[in-house]
Coordinates of C-alpha atoms in Angstrom, one line a residue:
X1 CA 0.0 0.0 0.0
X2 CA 1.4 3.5 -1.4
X3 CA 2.3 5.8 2.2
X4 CA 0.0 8.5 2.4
X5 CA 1.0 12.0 1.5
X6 CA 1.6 14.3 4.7
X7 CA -0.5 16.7 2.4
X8 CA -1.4 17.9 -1.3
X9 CA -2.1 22.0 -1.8
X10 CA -1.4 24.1 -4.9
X11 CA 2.1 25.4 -3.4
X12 CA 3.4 25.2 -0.2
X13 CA 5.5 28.3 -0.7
X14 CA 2.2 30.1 -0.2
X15 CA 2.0 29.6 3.6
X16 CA 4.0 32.8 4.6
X17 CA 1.4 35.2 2.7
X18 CA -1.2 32.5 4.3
X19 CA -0.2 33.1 7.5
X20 CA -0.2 37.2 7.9
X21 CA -3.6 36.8 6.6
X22 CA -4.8 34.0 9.5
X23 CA -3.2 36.8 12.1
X24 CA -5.6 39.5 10.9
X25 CA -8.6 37.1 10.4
X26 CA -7.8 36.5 13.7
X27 CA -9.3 39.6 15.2
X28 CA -12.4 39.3 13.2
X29 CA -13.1 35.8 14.8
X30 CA -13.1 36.9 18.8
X31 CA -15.2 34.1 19.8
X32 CA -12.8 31.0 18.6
X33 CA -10.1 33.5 20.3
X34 CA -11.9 33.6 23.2
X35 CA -12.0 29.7 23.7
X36 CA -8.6 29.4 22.8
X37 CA -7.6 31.6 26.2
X38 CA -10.6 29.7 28.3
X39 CA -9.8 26.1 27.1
X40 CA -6.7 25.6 25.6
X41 CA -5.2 25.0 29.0
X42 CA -7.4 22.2 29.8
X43 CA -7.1 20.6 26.4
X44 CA -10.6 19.2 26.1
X45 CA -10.5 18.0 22.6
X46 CA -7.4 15.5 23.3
X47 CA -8.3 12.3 21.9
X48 CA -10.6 13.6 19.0
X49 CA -9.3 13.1 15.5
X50 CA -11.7 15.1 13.5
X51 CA -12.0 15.2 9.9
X52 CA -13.4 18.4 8.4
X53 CA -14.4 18.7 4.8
X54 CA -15.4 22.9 5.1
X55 CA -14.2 25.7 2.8
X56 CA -10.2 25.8 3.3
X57 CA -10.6 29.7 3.5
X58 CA -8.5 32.1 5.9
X59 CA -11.5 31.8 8.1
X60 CA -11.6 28.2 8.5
X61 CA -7.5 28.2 8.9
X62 CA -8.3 30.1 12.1
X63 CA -11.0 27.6 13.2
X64 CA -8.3 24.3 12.3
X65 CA -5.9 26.0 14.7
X66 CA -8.7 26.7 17.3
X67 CA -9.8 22.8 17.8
X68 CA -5.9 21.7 17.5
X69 CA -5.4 24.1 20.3
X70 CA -8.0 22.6 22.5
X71 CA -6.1 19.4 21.8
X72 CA -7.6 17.8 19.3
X73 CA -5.7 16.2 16.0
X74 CA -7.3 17.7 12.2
X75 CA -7.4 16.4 8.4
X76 CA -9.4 18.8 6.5
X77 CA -10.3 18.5 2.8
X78 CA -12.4 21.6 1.3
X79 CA -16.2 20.9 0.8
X80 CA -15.7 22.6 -2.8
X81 CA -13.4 21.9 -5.9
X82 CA -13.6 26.1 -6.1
X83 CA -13.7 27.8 -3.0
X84 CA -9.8 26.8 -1.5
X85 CA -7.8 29.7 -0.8
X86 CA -4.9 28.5 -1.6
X87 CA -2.3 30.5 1.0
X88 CA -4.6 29.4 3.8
X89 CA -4.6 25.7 2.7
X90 CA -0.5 26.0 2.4
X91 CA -0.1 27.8 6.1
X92 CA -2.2 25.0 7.8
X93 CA -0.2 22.2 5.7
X94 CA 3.2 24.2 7.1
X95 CA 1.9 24.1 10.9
X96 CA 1.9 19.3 10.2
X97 CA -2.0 19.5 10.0
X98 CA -2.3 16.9 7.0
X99 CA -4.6 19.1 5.0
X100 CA -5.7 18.3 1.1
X101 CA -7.0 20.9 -0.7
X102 CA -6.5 23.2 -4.0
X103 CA -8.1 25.5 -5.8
X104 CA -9.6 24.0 -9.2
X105 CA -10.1 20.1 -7.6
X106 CA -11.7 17.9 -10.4
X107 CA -14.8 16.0 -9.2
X108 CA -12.4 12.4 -8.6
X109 CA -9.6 14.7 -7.0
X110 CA -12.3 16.7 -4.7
X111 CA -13.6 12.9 -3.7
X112 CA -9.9 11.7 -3.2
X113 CA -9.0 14.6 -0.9
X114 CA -12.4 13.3 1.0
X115 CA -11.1 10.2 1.4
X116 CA -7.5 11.1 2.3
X117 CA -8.9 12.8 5.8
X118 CA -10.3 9.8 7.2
X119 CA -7.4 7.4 8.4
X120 CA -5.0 9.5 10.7
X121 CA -0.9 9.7 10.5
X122 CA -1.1 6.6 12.8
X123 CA -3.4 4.5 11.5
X124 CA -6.4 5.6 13.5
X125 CA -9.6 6.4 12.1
X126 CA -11.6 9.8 12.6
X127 CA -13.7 9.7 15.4
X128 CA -15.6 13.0 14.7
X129 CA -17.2 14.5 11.3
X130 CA -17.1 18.4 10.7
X131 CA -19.5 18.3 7.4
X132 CA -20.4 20.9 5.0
X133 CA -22.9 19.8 2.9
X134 CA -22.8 15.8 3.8
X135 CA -20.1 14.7 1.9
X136 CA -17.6 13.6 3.9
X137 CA -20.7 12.2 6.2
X138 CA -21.9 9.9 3.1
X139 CA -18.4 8.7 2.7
X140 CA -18.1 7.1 5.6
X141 CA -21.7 5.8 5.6
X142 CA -21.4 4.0 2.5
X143 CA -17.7 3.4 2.3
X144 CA -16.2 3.0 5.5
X145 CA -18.8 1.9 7.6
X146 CA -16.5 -0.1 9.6
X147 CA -15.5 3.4 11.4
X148 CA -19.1 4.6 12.4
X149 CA -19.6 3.0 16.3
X150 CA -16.4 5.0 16.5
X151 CA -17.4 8.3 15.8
X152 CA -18.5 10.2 18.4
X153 CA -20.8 12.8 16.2
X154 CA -20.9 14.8 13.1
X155 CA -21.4 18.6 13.3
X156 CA -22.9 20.3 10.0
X157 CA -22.1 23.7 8.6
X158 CA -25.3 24.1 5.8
X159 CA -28.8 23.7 5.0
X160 CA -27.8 21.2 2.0
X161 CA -26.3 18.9 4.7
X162 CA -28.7 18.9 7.0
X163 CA -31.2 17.9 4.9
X164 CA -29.2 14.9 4.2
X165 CA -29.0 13.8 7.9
X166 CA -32.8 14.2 8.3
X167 CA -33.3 11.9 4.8
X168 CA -30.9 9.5 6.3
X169 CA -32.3 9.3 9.9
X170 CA -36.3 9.0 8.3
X171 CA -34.6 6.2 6.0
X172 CA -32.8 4.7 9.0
X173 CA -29.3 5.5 7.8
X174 CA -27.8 7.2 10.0
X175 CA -25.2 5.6 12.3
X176 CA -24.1 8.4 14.6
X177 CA -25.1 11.3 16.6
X178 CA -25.2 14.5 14.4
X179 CA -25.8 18.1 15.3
X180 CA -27.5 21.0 13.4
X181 CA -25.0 24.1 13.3
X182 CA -26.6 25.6 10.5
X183 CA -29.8 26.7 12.3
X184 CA -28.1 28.1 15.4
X185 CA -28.8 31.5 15.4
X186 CA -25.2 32.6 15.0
X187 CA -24.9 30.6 11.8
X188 CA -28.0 31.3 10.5
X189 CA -27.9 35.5 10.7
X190 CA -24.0 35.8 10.8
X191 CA -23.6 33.2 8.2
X192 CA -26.5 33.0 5.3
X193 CA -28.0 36.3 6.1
X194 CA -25.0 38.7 7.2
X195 CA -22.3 36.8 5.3
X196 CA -24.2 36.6 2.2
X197 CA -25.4 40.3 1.9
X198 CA -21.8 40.7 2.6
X199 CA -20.2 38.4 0.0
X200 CA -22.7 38.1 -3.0
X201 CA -21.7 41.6 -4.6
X202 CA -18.5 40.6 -4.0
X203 CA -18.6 37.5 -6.1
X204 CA -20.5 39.0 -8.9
X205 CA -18.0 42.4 -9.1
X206 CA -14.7 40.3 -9.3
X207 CA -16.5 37.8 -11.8
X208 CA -17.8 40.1 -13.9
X209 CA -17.1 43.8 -12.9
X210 CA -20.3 45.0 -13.9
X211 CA -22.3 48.1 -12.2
X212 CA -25.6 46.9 -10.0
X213 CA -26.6 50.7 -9.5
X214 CA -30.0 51.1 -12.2
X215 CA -30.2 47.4 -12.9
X216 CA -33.3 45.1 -12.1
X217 CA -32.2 41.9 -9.7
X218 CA -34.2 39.4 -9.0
X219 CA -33.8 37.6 -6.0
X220 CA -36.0 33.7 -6.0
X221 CA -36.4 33.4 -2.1
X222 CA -36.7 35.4 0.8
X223 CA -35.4 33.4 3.6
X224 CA -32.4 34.1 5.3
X225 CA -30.1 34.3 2.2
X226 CA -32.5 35.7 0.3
X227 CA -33.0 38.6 2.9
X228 CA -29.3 39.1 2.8
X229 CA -29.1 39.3 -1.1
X230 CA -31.9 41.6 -1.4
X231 CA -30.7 43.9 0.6
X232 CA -27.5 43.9 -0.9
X233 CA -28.5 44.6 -4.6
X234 CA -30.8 46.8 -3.0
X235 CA -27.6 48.9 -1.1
X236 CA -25.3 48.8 -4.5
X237 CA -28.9 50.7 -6.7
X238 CA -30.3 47.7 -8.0
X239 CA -34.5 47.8 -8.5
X240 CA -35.0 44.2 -6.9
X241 CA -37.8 42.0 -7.7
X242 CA -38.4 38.8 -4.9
X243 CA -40.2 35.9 -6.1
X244 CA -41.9 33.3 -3.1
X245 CA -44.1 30.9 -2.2
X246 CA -43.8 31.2 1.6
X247 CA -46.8 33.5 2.2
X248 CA -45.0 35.0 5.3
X249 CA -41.8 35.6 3.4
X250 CA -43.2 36.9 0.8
X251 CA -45.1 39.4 3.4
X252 CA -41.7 40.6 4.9
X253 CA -40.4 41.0 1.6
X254 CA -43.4 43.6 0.4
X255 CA -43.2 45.1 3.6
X256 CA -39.8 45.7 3.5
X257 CA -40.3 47.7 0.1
X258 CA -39.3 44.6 -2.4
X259 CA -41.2 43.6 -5.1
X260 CA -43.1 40.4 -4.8
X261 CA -43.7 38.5 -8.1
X262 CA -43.3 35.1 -10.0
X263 CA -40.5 33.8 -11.5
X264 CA -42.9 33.8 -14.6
X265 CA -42.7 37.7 -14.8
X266 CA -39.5 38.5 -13.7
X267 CA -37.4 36.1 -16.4
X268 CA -38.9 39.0 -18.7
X269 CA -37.5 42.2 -16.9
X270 CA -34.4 41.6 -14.2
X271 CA -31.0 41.4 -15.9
X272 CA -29.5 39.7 -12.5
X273 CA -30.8 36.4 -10.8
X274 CA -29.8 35.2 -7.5
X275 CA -31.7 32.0 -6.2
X276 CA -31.6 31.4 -2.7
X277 CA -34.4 28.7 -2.3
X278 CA -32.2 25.7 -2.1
X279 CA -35.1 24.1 -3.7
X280 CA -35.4 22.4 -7.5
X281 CA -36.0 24.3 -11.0
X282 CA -36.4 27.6 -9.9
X283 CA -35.1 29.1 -12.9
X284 CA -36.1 26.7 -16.0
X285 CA -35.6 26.6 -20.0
X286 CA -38.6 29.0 -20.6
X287 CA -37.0 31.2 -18.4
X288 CA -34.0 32.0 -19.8
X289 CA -35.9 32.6 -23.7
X290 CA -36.9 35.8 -21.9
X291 CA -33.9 36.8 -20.4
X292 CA -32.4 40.0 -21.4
X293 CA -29.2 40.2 -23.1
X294 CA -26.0 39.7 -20.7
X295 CA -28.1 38.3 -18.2
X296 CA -26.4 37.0 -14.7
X297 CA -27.9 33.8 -13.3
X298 CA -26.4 33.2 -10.3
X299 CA -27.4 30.4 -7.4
X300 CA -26.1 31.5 -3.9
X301 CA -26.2 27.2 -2.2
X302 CA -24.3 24.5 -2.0
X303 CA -25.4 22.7 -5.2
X304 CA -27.3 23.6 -8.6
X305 CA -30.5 22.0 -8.4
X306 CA -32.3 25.8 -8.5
X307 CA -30.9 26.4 -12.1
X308 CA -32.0 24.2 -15.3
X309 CA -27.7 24.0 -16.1
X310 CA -28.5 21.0 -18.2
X311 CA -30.2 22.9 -20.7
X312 CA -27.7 26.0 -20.7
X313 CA -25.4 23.3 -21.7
X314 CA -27.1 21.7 -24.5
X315 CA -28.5 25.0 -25.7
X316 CA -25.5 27.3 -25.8
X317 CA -24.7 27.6 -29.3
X318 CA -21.1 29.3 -28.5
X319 CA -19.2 29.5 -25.4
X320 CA -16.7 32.2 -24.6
X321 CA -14.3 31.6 -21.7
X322 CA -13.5 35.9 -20.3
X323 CA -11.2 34.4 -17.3
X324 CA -10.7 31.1 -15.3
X325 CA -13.9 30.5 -14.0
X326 CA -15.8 33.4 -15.9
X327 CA -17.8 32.3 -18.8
X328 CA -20.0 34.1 -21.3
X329 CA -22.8 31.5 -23.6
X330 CA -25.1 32.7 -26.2
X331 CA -28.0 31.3 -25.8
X332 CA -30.1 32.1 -28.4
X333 CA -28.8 34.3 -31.5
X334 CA -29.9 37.6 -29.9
X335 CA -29.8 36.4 -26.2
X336 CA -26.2 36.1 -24.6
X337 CA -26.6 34.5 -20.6
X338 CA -23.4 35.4 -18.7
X339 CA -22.1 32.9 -16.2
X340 CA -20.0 33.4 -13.3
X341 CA -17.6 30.3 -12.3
X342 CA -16.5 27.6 -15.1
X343 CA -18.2 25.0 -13.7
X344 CA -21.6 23.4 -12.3
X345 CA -21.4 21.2 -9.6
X346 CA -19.3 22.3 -6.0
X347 CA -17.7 26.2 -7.5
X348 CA -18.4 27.7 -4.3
X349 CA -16.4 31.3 -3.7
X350 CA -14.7 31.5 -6.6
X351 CA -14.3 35.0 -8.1
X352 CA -14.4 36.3 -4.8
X353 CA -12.0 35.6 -1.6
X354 CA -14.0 35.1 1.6
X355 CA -15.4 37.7 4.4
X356 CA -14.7 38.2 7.7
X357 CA -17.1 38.7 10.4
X358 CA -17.1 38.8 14.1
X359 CA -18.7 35.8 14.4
X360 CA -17.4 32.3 16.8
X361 CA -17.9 29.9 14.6
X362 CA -16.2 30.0 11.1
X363 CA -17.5 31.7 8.2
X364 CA -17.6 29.8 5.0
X365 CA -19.8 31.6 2.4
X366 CA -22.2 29.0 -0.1
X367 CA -21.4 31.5 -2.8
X368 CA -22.0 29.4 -5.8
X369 CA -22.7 31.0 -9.2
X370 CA -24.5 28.9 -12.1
X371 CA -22.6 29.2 -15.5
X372 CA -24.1 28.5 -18.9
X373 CA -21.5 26.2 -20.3

């Protein structure tokens, strides 16, 4: 059997740049801080060998050093072939943390990286999941299921992932204790509300570069992330348009001085769509034969269900790649659809880098943008 490789990023040579920006996202994270100073003495995580699949951002280098400072050993694979910032994954492979994780995975090296993280330096399996999305958690369930009576418990980071964990537990599936982070209160405002009204302007600027102020946005959803979208466009001059089926959501959304339409309607008048709903064709082929010329169809999730891509791809009669990851597909002969990020499935936080927030748990933005090739 081959020996396993202490780690695989882009370039180790990255980690000093990695590491002055892990100092300053360190003041922006005062709540992992704090339990550093109350815990770290008393090492309550010795014995845990956790394996995180999460966003290998600055953010989650700072969270990586928090648990190894209460004790605990890491392996930590990025829950996105996209979204790896490269400098952080190179400082946390300097520090002996086996960590696997590049910008630009393919699907089989994204699943390899997976399955690098769950037997230990010596020989040990993990004995505690930190999910996001449920990949790493369906690994083990189907693949290594000789490992589950010793995990302790699985924490996940997203709405995608916990989802999976109810399925499996209605189906019988699951084999461990698991706990919901993503509707704490913290995560849900500081993450998909705060952190996306924060970071989805960001994305779409340093994809594309184009002005919001006197364009027409629509925004499908108004939960959380949907809030925190609107009321970005909203800040940067956009005219934003909410489509919803929750009739409560859809009240906040008119009351807070959106818009409140069908998806039906919009297709024909916004020239930027965001969809939030984590739900399935939200945006479908009839849709986009309305769409205005250099349209922007983005989905802010964890996968790509809300977005018909199968039919961007078969119906894109020529494909123009602008920058890695930026793509621009005419549709129809008179109808061009841009698309931020080169690929479909797992391009979260591409274009953009990551944001900070005073927040204790980590951020890692589900900044995901649809493309049309």
């Amino acid at each position: 059997m081959a020996q396993k490789l202490a780690f695989k990023v882009a370039d180790i040579s990255l980690a000093e740049w990695g590491r002055k920006e892990i100092d300053l996202a360190e003041n922006e994270m005062p709540g992992l801080m704090a339990l550093r100073r109350k815990y770290g003495p008393s090492q309550p995580l010795k014995g845990a060998r956790i394996a995180g699949c999460l966003h290998m951002t600055i953010q989650t280098a700072v969270l990586i050093e928090t648990l190894t400072a209460l004790g605990a050993e890491v392996q930590w694979s990025s829950c996105n072939i996209f979204s790896t910032q490269d400098h952080a994954a190179a400082a946390i492979a300097k520090t002996g943390v086996p960590v696997y994780a590049w910008k630009g995975e393919t699907d089989e090296e994204y699943l390899w990286c997976i399955d690098q993280t769950i037997v230990f330096p010596d020989g040990k399996p993990l004995n505690m999941i930190l999910d996001d999305g449920g990949d790493l958690t369906n690994l083990v369930h189907e693949k290594y299921t000789q490992y589950l009576d010793g995990i302790k418990g699985i924490s996940e980071e997203t709405t995608t992932g916990v989802h999976n964990l109810y399925r499996m537990m209605r189906e019988g599936k699951l084999k461990t204790p698991a706990f919901n982070v993503n509707d704490s209160v913290t995560k849900s405002k500081f993450d998909n509300l705060y952190g996306c009204r924060e970071s989805l302007l960001d994305g779409i600027k340093r994809a594309t570069d184009v002005m919001i102020a006197g364009k027409v946005a629509c925004v499908a959803g108004y939960g959380d992330v949907g809030k925190g979208c609107a009321q970005s466009l909203k800040s940067f001059g956009a005219r934003v348009l909410v489509t919803e089926v929750d009739p409560i959501n859809a009240l906040q959304a008119s009351m807070e001085g959106f818009e409140v339409t069908t998806m039906d309607e919009a297709c024909k008048e916004a020239q930027i769509f965001v969809t939030t709903t984590g739900c399935k064709d939200i945006i479908r082929a009839e849709h986009f034969g309305h769409m205005r010329d250099d349209s922007i169809v983005c989905n802010i999730g964890h996968f790509d269900c809300e977005i018909q891509v199968a039919w961007l791809n078969e119906n894109a009669s020529e494909k123009i790649n602008i920058k890695p990851q930026v793509s621009r597909g005419t549709i129809q002969e008179a109808l061009t659809c841009q698309a931020i990020l080169g690929r479909i499935k797992l391009c979260i936080l591409s274009p953009l880098e990551s944001y900070r927030v005073c927040y204790p748990y980590p951020p890692h933005l589900h900044m995901k943008i649809i493309n049309s090739v």
